[in-house]
Coordinates of C-alpha atoms in Angstrom, one line a residue:
X1 CA -13.8 -21.8 -16.7
X2 CA -12.8 -20.6 -20.2
X3 CA -9.6 -22.6 -20.0
X4 CA -11.7 -25.8 -20.1
X5 CA -12.8 -24.8 -23.6
X6 CA -9.4 -26.0 -24.8
X7 CA -10.1 -29.5 -23.5
X8 CA -13.6 -29.4 -24.8
X9 CA -12.5 -28.5 -28.3
X10 CA -10.4 -31.6 -28.5
X11 CA -13.7 -33.7 -28.3
X12 CA -15.2 -32.0 -31.4
X13 CA -15.6 -34.2 -34.5
X14 CA -13.3 -33.5 -37.6
X15 CA -15.9 -31.3 -39.2
X16 CA -15.5 -28.7 -36.5
X17 CA -11.8 -28.0 -37.2
X18 CA -12.3 -24.3 -37.7
X19 CA -14.1 -23.9 -34.3
X20 CA -11.3 -26.0 -32.7
X21 CA -8.7 -23.7 -34.1
X22 CA -10.7 -20.6 -32.9
X23 CA -10.9 -22.0 -29.4
X24 CA -7.2 -22.7 -29.4
X25 CA -6.7 -19.1 -28.7
X26 CA -7.5 -19.8 -25.0
X27 CA -4.2 -21.6 -24.7
X28 CA -2.4 -18.3 -24.8
X29 CA -1.7 -16.7 -21.5
X30 CA -1.6 -13.3 -23.2
X31 CA -5.1 -13.7 -24.5
X32 CA -6.5 -14.8 -21.2
X33 CA -4.7 -12.0 -19.4
X34 CA -6.4 -9.5 -21.7
X35 CA -9.7 -11.3 -21.0
X36 CA -9.1 -11.0 -17.2
X37 CA -8.4 -7.3 -17.5
X38 CA -11.7 -6.6 -19.3
X39 CA -13.7 -9.0 -17.1
X40 CA -12.4 -7.5 -13.9
X41 CA -13.1 -4.0 -15.0
X42 CA -16.6 -4.7 -16.2
X43 CA -17.5 -6.6 -13.1
X44 CA -16.6 -3.7 -10.8
X45 CA -18.2 -1.1 -13.2
X46 CA -21.5 -3.1 -13.1
X47 CA -21.7 -4.1 -9.5
X48 CA -19.7 -1.2 -7.9
X49 CA -22.6 1.1 -7.4
X50 CA -24.7 -1.6 -5.7
X51 CA -21.7 -2.5 -3.4
X52 CA -21.2 1.2 -2.5
X53 CA -24.9 1.7 -1.7
X54 CA -25.0 -1.4 0.4
X55 CA -21.9 -0.5 2.4
X56 CA -23.1 3.1 2.9
X57 CA -26.3 1.7 4.5
X58 CA -24.4 -0.7 6.6
X59 CA -21.7 1.7 7.8
X60 CA -23.8 4.7 8.7
X61 CA -21.2 7.3 9.7
X62 CA -18.6 5.7 7.4
X63 CA -14.9 5.1 8.2
X64 CA -13.6 7.2 11.1
X65 CA -11.0 9.8 10.0
X66 CA -7.8 10.3 12.0
X67 CA -8.3 13.2 14.3
X68 CA -4.5 14.1 14.1
X69 CA -4.5 14.2 10.4
X70 CA -5.0 17.1 8.0
X71 CA -8.1 19.0 9.1
X72 CA -9.5 19.1 5.5
X73 CA -9.8 15.3 5.6
X74 CA -12.1 15.4 8.7
X75 CA -14.6 17.6 6.8
X76 CA -14.3 16.4 3.2
X77 CA -14.0 12.6 3.8
X78 CA -16.4 12.2 6.7
X79 CA -19.1 9.7 6.1
X80 CA -17.4 8.0 3.2
X81 CA -17.9 4.2 3.3
X82 CA -14.9 1.9 3.5
X83 CA -14.2 -1.8 2.6
X84 CA -14.0 -0.9 -1.0
X85 CA -11.5 -3.7 -1.3
X86 CA -14.5 -6.0 -1.5
X87 CA -15.2 -4.6 -5.0
X88 CA -11.6 -5.3 -6.0
X89 CA -11.5 -8.8 -4.5
X90 CA -14.9 -9.8 -6.1
X91 CA -13.8 -8.6 -9.5
X92 CA -10.4 -10.3 -9.1
X93 CA -11.8 -13.6 -8.0
X94 CA -14.5 -13.8 -10.7
X95 CA -12.0 -12.8 -13.4
X96 CA -9.4 -15.3 -12.2
X97 CA -11.9 -18.2 -12.0
X98 CA -13.0 -17.4 -15.5
X99 CA -9.7 -17.0 -17.2
X100 CA -6.9 -18.7 -15.2
X101 CA -5.9 -22.3 -15.5
X102 CA -7.6 -24.0 -12.5
X103 CA -5.0 -26.7 -12.4
X104 CA -2.1 -24.3 -11.8
X105 CA -1.1 -24.4 -8.1
X106 CA 0.6 -21.0 -8.1
X107 CA -2.7 -19.4 -8.9
X108 CA -4.3 -21.0 -5.9
X109 CA -1.5 -20.2 -3.5
X110 CA -1.4 -16.5 -4.5
X111 CA -5.2 -16.3 -4.4
X112 CA -5.2 -17.9 -0.9
X113 CA -2.7 -15.3 0.3
X114 CA -4.8 -12.5 -1.2
X115 CA -8.1 -13.7 0.3
X116 CA -6.4 -14.4 3.7
X117 CA -4.9 -11.0 3.9
X118 CA -8.2 -9.5 2.7
X119 CA -10.1 -11.3 5.5
X120 CA -7.7 -9.9 8.1
X121 CA -8.2 -6.4 6.6
X122 CA -12.0 -6.9 6.5
X123 CA -12.1 -7.7 10.2
X124 CA -10.0 -4.6 10.9
X125 CA -12.3 -2.4 8.8
X126 CA -15.3 -4.0 10.5
X127 CA -14.0 -3.1 14.0
X128 CA -13.2 0.5 12.9
X129 CA -16.8 1.0 11.5
X130 CA -18.7 -0.7 14.3
X131 CA -16.6 0.8 17.1
X132 CA -16.1 4.1 15.4
X133 CA -12.3 4.0 16.0
X134 CA -9.4 4.6 13.6
X135 CA -7.2 1.9 15.2
X136 CA -9.0 -1.4 14.5
X137 CA -7.7 -4.5 16.3
X138 CA -4.3 -5.1 17.9
X139 CA -1.3 -4.7 15.5
X140 CA 0.6 -7.6 17.0
X141 CA -2.4 -10.0 16.5
X142 CA -2.8 -8.7 13.0
X143 CA 0.8 -9.3 12.1
X144 CA 0.7 -12.8 13.7
X145 CA -2.3 -13.7 11.4
X146 CA -0.6 -12.3 8.4
X147 CA 2.7 -14.1 9.3
X148 CA 0.9 -17.5 9.6
X149 CA -0.7 -17.0 6.2
X150 CA 2.6 -16.0 4.6
X151 CA 4.6 -18.8 6.2
X152 CA 2.2 -21.4 4.9
X153 CA 2.2 -19.9 1.4
X154 CA 6.0 -19.7 1.3
X155 CA 6.4 -23.3 2.5
X156 CA 4.0 -24.4 -0.3
X157 CA 6.0 -22.4 -2.9
X158 CA 9.3 -24.0 -1.8
X159 CA 7.8 -27.5 -1.8
X160 CA 6.2 -26.8 -5.2
X161 CA 9.5 -25.9 -6.9
X162 CA 11.6 -28.7 -5.4
X163 CA 15.0 -27.5 -6.4
X164 CA 17.9 -25.6 -4.7
X165 CA 16.8 -22.3 -6.4
X166 CA 13.5 -22.4 -4.6
X167 CA 15.3 -21.3 -1.3
X168 CA 17.6 -18.9 -3.0
X169 CA 17.6 -15.1 -3.4
X170 CA 18.6 -13.8 -6.8
X171 CA 20.3 -10.4 -7.0
X172 CA 19.2 -7.9 -9.7
X173 CA 21.8 -6.8 -12.3
X174 CA 23.9 -9.9 -11.7
X175 CA 23.5 -13.1 -13.7
X176 CA 25.1 -15.6 -11.3
X177 CA 24.9 -13.9 -7.9
X178 CA 22.6 -16.0 -5.9
X179 CA 22.3 -16.4 -2.1
X180 CA 20.9 -19.7 -0.8
X181 CA 19.0 -19.2 2.4
X182 CA 18.0 -22.9 2.8
X183 CA 14.8 -23.3 4.8
X184 CA 15.3 -19.8 6.3
X185 CA 14.0 -18.6 3.0
X186 CA 10.5 -19.5 4.2
X187 CA 10.8 -16.9 6.9
X188 CA 12.4 -14.4 4.5
X189 CA 9.6 -14.9 2.0
X190 CA 7.0 -14.5 4.7
X191 CA 8.6 -11.2 5.7
X192 CA 8.5 -10.0 2.1
X193 CA 4.8 -10.8 1.8
X194 CA 3.8 -9.3 5.2
X195 CA 6.0 -6.3 4.5
X196 CA 4.4 -5.7 1.1
X197 CA 0.9 -6.0 2.6
X198 CA 1.5 -3.5 5.3
X199 CA 3.4 -1.1 3.1
X200 CA 0.5 -0.9 0.6
X201 CA -1.8 -0.5 3.6
X202 CA 0.2 2.6 4.8
X203 CA 0.1 4.1 1.4
X204 CA -3.7 4.0 1.2
X205 CA -4.3 7.4 2.8
X206 CA -5.5 9.6 -0.1
X207 CA -8.1 9.2 -2.8
X208 CA -6.6 7.1 -5.6
X209 CA -3.1 7.1 -4.0
X210 CA -2.7 3.4 -3.5
X211 CA -4.7 1.8 -6.3
X212 CA -2.8 3.2 -9.2
X213 CA 0.7 2.2 -7.9
X214 CA -0.9 -1.2 -7.1
X215 CA -2.0 -1.5 -10.8
X216 CA 1.4 -0.4 -12.0
X217 CA 3.1 -3.0 -9.8
X218 CA 0.6 -5.7 -10.9
X219 CA 1.2 -4.9 -14.6
X220 CA 5.0 -5.0 -14.0
X221 CA 4.8 -8.4 -12.2
X222 CA 2.4 -9.7 -14.8
X223 CA 5.2 -9.2 -17.3
X224 CA 7.8 -10.7 -15.0
X225 CA 5.5 -13.7 -14.3
X226 CA 5.1 -14.3 -18.0
X227 CA 8.8 -14.1 -18.7
X228 CA 9.9 -16.1 -15.7
X229 CA 7.4 -18.9 -16.6
X230 CA 8.6 -19.1 -20.2
X231 CA 11.8 -21.2 -20.7
X232 CA 12.8 -19.4 -23.8
X233 CA 12.4 -15.9 -22.5
X234 CA 13.9 -16.6 -19.1
X235 CA 17.0 -18.2 -20.8
X236 CA 17.4 -15.2 -23.0
X237 CA 17.1 -12.7 -20.2
X238 CA 19.2 -14.8 -17.8
X239 CA 16.5 -14.8 -15.1
X240 CA 15.4 -17.8 -13.0
X241 CA 12.9 -20.0 -14.9
X242 CA 10.0 -21.0 -12.6
X243 CA 7.7 -23.4 -14.5
X244 CA 4.1 -22.5 -14.0
X245 CA 4.4 -19.0 -12.8
X246 CA 3.4 -17.6 -16.3
X247 CA -0.2 -18.2 -15.3
X248 CA 0.2 -15.6 -12.6
X249 CA 0.1 -13.0 -15.4
X250 CA -3.7 -13.8 -15.7
X251 CA -4.0 -13.0 -12.0
X252 CA -2.1 -9.7 -12.4
X253 CA -4.4 -8.9 -15.3
X254 CA -7.4 -9.5 -13.1
X255 CA -6.0 -7.0 -10.5
X256 CA -5.4 -4.4 -13.2
X257 CA -8.9 -4.7 -14.5
X258 CA -10.6 -4.7 -11.0
X259 CA -8.3 -1.8 -10.0
X260 CA -9.4 0.2 -13.0
X261 CA -13.0 -0.3 -12.1
X262 CA -12.4 0.6 -8.5
X263 CA -10.5 3.8 -9.5
X264 CA -13.6 5.0 -11.3
X265 CA -15.3 5.2 -7.9
X266 CA -12.2 6.0 -5.8
X267 CA -11.1 9.0 -7.9
X268 CA -11.3 12.3 -5.9
X269 CA -13.6 12.9 -4.3
X270 CA -13.8 9.2 -3.5
X271 CA -17.2 7.6 -3.2
X272 CA -15.6 4.7 -1.3
X273 CA -12.3 3.9 0.4
X274 CA -10.3 0.8 -0.3
X275 CA -9.8 0.2 3.4
X276 CA -7.6 -2.5 4.9
X277 CA -9.7 -5.1 3.1
X278 CA -8.2 -4.0 -0.2
X279 CA -4.8 -2.6 0.7
X280 CA -3.6 -5.6 2.7
X281 CA -5.0 -8.0 0.1
X282 CA -3.3 -6.2 -2.8
X283 CA 0.0 -5.9 -1.0
X284 CA -0.1 -9.6 0.0
X285 CA -0.8 -10.6 -3.6
X286 CA 2.1 -8.6 -5.1
X287 CA 4.4 -9.9 -2.4
X288 CA 3.4 -13.5 -3.0
X289 CA 4.0 -13.1 -6.7
X290 CA 7.4 -11.6 -6.1
X291 CA 8.4 -14.6 -4.0
X292 CA 6.9 -17.1 -6.5
X293 CA 8.8 -15.6 -9.4
X294 CA 12.1 -15.1 -7.4
X295 CA 12.0 -11.3 -7.8
X296 CA 11.9 -10.3 -4.2
X297 CA 14.5 -7.5 -4.5
X298 CA 12.9 -6.2 -7.7
X299 CA 9.7 -5.8 -5.7
X300 CA 11.5 -3.3 -3.5
X301 CA 12.4 -1.3 -6.6
X302 CA 9.0 -1.6 -8.4
X303 CA 7.2 -1.0 -5.2
X304 CA 9.6 1.6 -4.0
X305 CA 6.8 4.0 -3.3
X306 CA 5.3 1.6 -0.8
X307 CA 8.7 1.1 0.7
X308 CA 9.1 4.9 1.1
X309 CA 5.7 5.1 2.8
X310 CA 6.6 2.3 5.2
X311 CA 10.0 3.6 6.0
X312 CA 8.6 7.1 6.8
X313 CA 6.5 5.6 9.5
X314 CA 9.3 3.4 10.9
X315 CA 11.7 6.4 11.0
X316 CA 9.0 8.7 12.5
X317 CA 8.1 6.3 15.3
X318 CA 11.6 5.2 16.0
X319 CA 13.1 8.7 16.1
X320 CA 10.2 10.0 18.2
X321 CA 10.7 7.3 20.8
X322 CA 14.5 8.0 21.0
X323 CA 14.4 11.8 21.0
X324 CA 10.8 12.9 21.5
X325 CA 11.0 14.8 18.2
X326 CA 9.6 14.2 14.7
X327 CA 11.5 13.9 11.4
X328 CA 8.4 14.5 9.3
X329 CA 5.6 16.9 9.8
X330 CA 3.3 13.8 9.7
X331 CA 3.7 10.2 8.7
X332 CA 3.1 8.4 6.4
X333 CA 5.1 10.7 4.1
X334 CA 2.1 11.6 1.9
X335 CA 0.7 13.6 4.8
X336 CA 4.1 15.3 5.3
X337 CA 3.7 16.8 1.8
X338 CA 0.2 17.8 2.5
X339 CA 1.4 19.7 5.6
X340 CA 4.0 21.4 3.4
X341 CA 1.1 22.8 1.3
X342 CA 0.8 20.4 -1.5
X343 CA -2.9 19.8 -2.5
X344 CA -4.2 16.2 -2.3
X345 CA -4.3 15.9 -6.1
X346 CA -0.7 17.1 -6.4
X347 CA 0.5 14.5 -3.9
X348 CA -1.4 11.7 -5.6
X349 CA -0.4 12.5 -9.2
X350 CA 3.2 13.1 -8.3
X351 CA 3.4 9.9 -6.4
X352 CA 1.9 8.1 -9.4
X353 CA 4.7 9.5 -11.5
X354 CA 7.3 8.2 -9.0
X355 CA 5.6 4.8 -9.1
X356 CA 5.9 4.7 -12.9
X357 CA 9.5 5.7 -12.9
X358 CA 10.4 3.1 -10.2
X359 CA 8.5 0.4 -12.2
X360 CA 10.6 1.2 -15.3
X361 CA 13.8 1.0 -13.3
X362 CA 12.7 -2.4 -11.8
X363 CA 11.8 -3.8 -15.2
X364 CA 15.2 -2.7 -16.5
X365 CA 16.8 -5.2 -14.2
X366 CA 15.4 -8.0 -16.4
X367 CA 17.9 -7.1 -19.1
X368 CA 20.7 -5.3 -17.4
X369 CA 22.6 -8.2 -16.0

């Protein structure tokens, strides 16, 4: 909405030159990204309590807690409402519509993935609450729905770019090392998006554990989007220039702001859980931005914490099926450290530190080539 002020200012008569100059600030992505951060945070701060009260009345007993998890969770977290992702998504959408360029197709593609994954997560949360089960609906069906959304988005991204690089995978730390997948890249990109969505989903197991790494990853990809969408900066850094992706920085700013607002209520002891509604949506958003900006491998570095959580589950399940024994005391790995005696706050804060360090390593790939 605010972006249209640029066009409106061009219609002002000559006497309004000062006002036209003042409104010209809305041309700058950096200014609108800052506006998106503030708007997203304020929206969740203002409407968060109402959403929490509404969900608490609707949910009754709250989200079911895993019976095989840490016993302290069964007592301390019982009755806490879920679907807190609705708070994040509402702040994200409002902020994006206000500050992003509505004519930019990348914004709409990433937003569609985010809302699509959010709807899948919402239905899963709905089944958990109404049926009082911790399993939701079938994993294969959920993956199928996510895969369809991701495939359509990746196809749109490839068609939007219309050059050989749109189906290529760039390798960090190397200027000229590129692997062209052809149209197989659509499948690869969908795998990245679905994997990111479910990795964040697995990370969301402790109060505040997932939302801060999501904000760190969003801030990192906001910077990457801005640089990749700028011809001068991308040439200087020797990274792939993708025209139009700079606008995704505004979307990342909206995530950062909405995430800050959500963290206010999700800080221990959490007044509300993010739920699959938020974790799937946020993971899908980050994955889609990584594919759009051609930084898929960098996503695995910046989002290394999410990768670690997902791998712990894959290793645990696979090893147990083969040998009947477990590698970790409990998976995902954050529960393993709880079983070792770490307090919940120790696990969360130490994992935040890991997320910051991985983000710095990932961002270093922009220059070390």
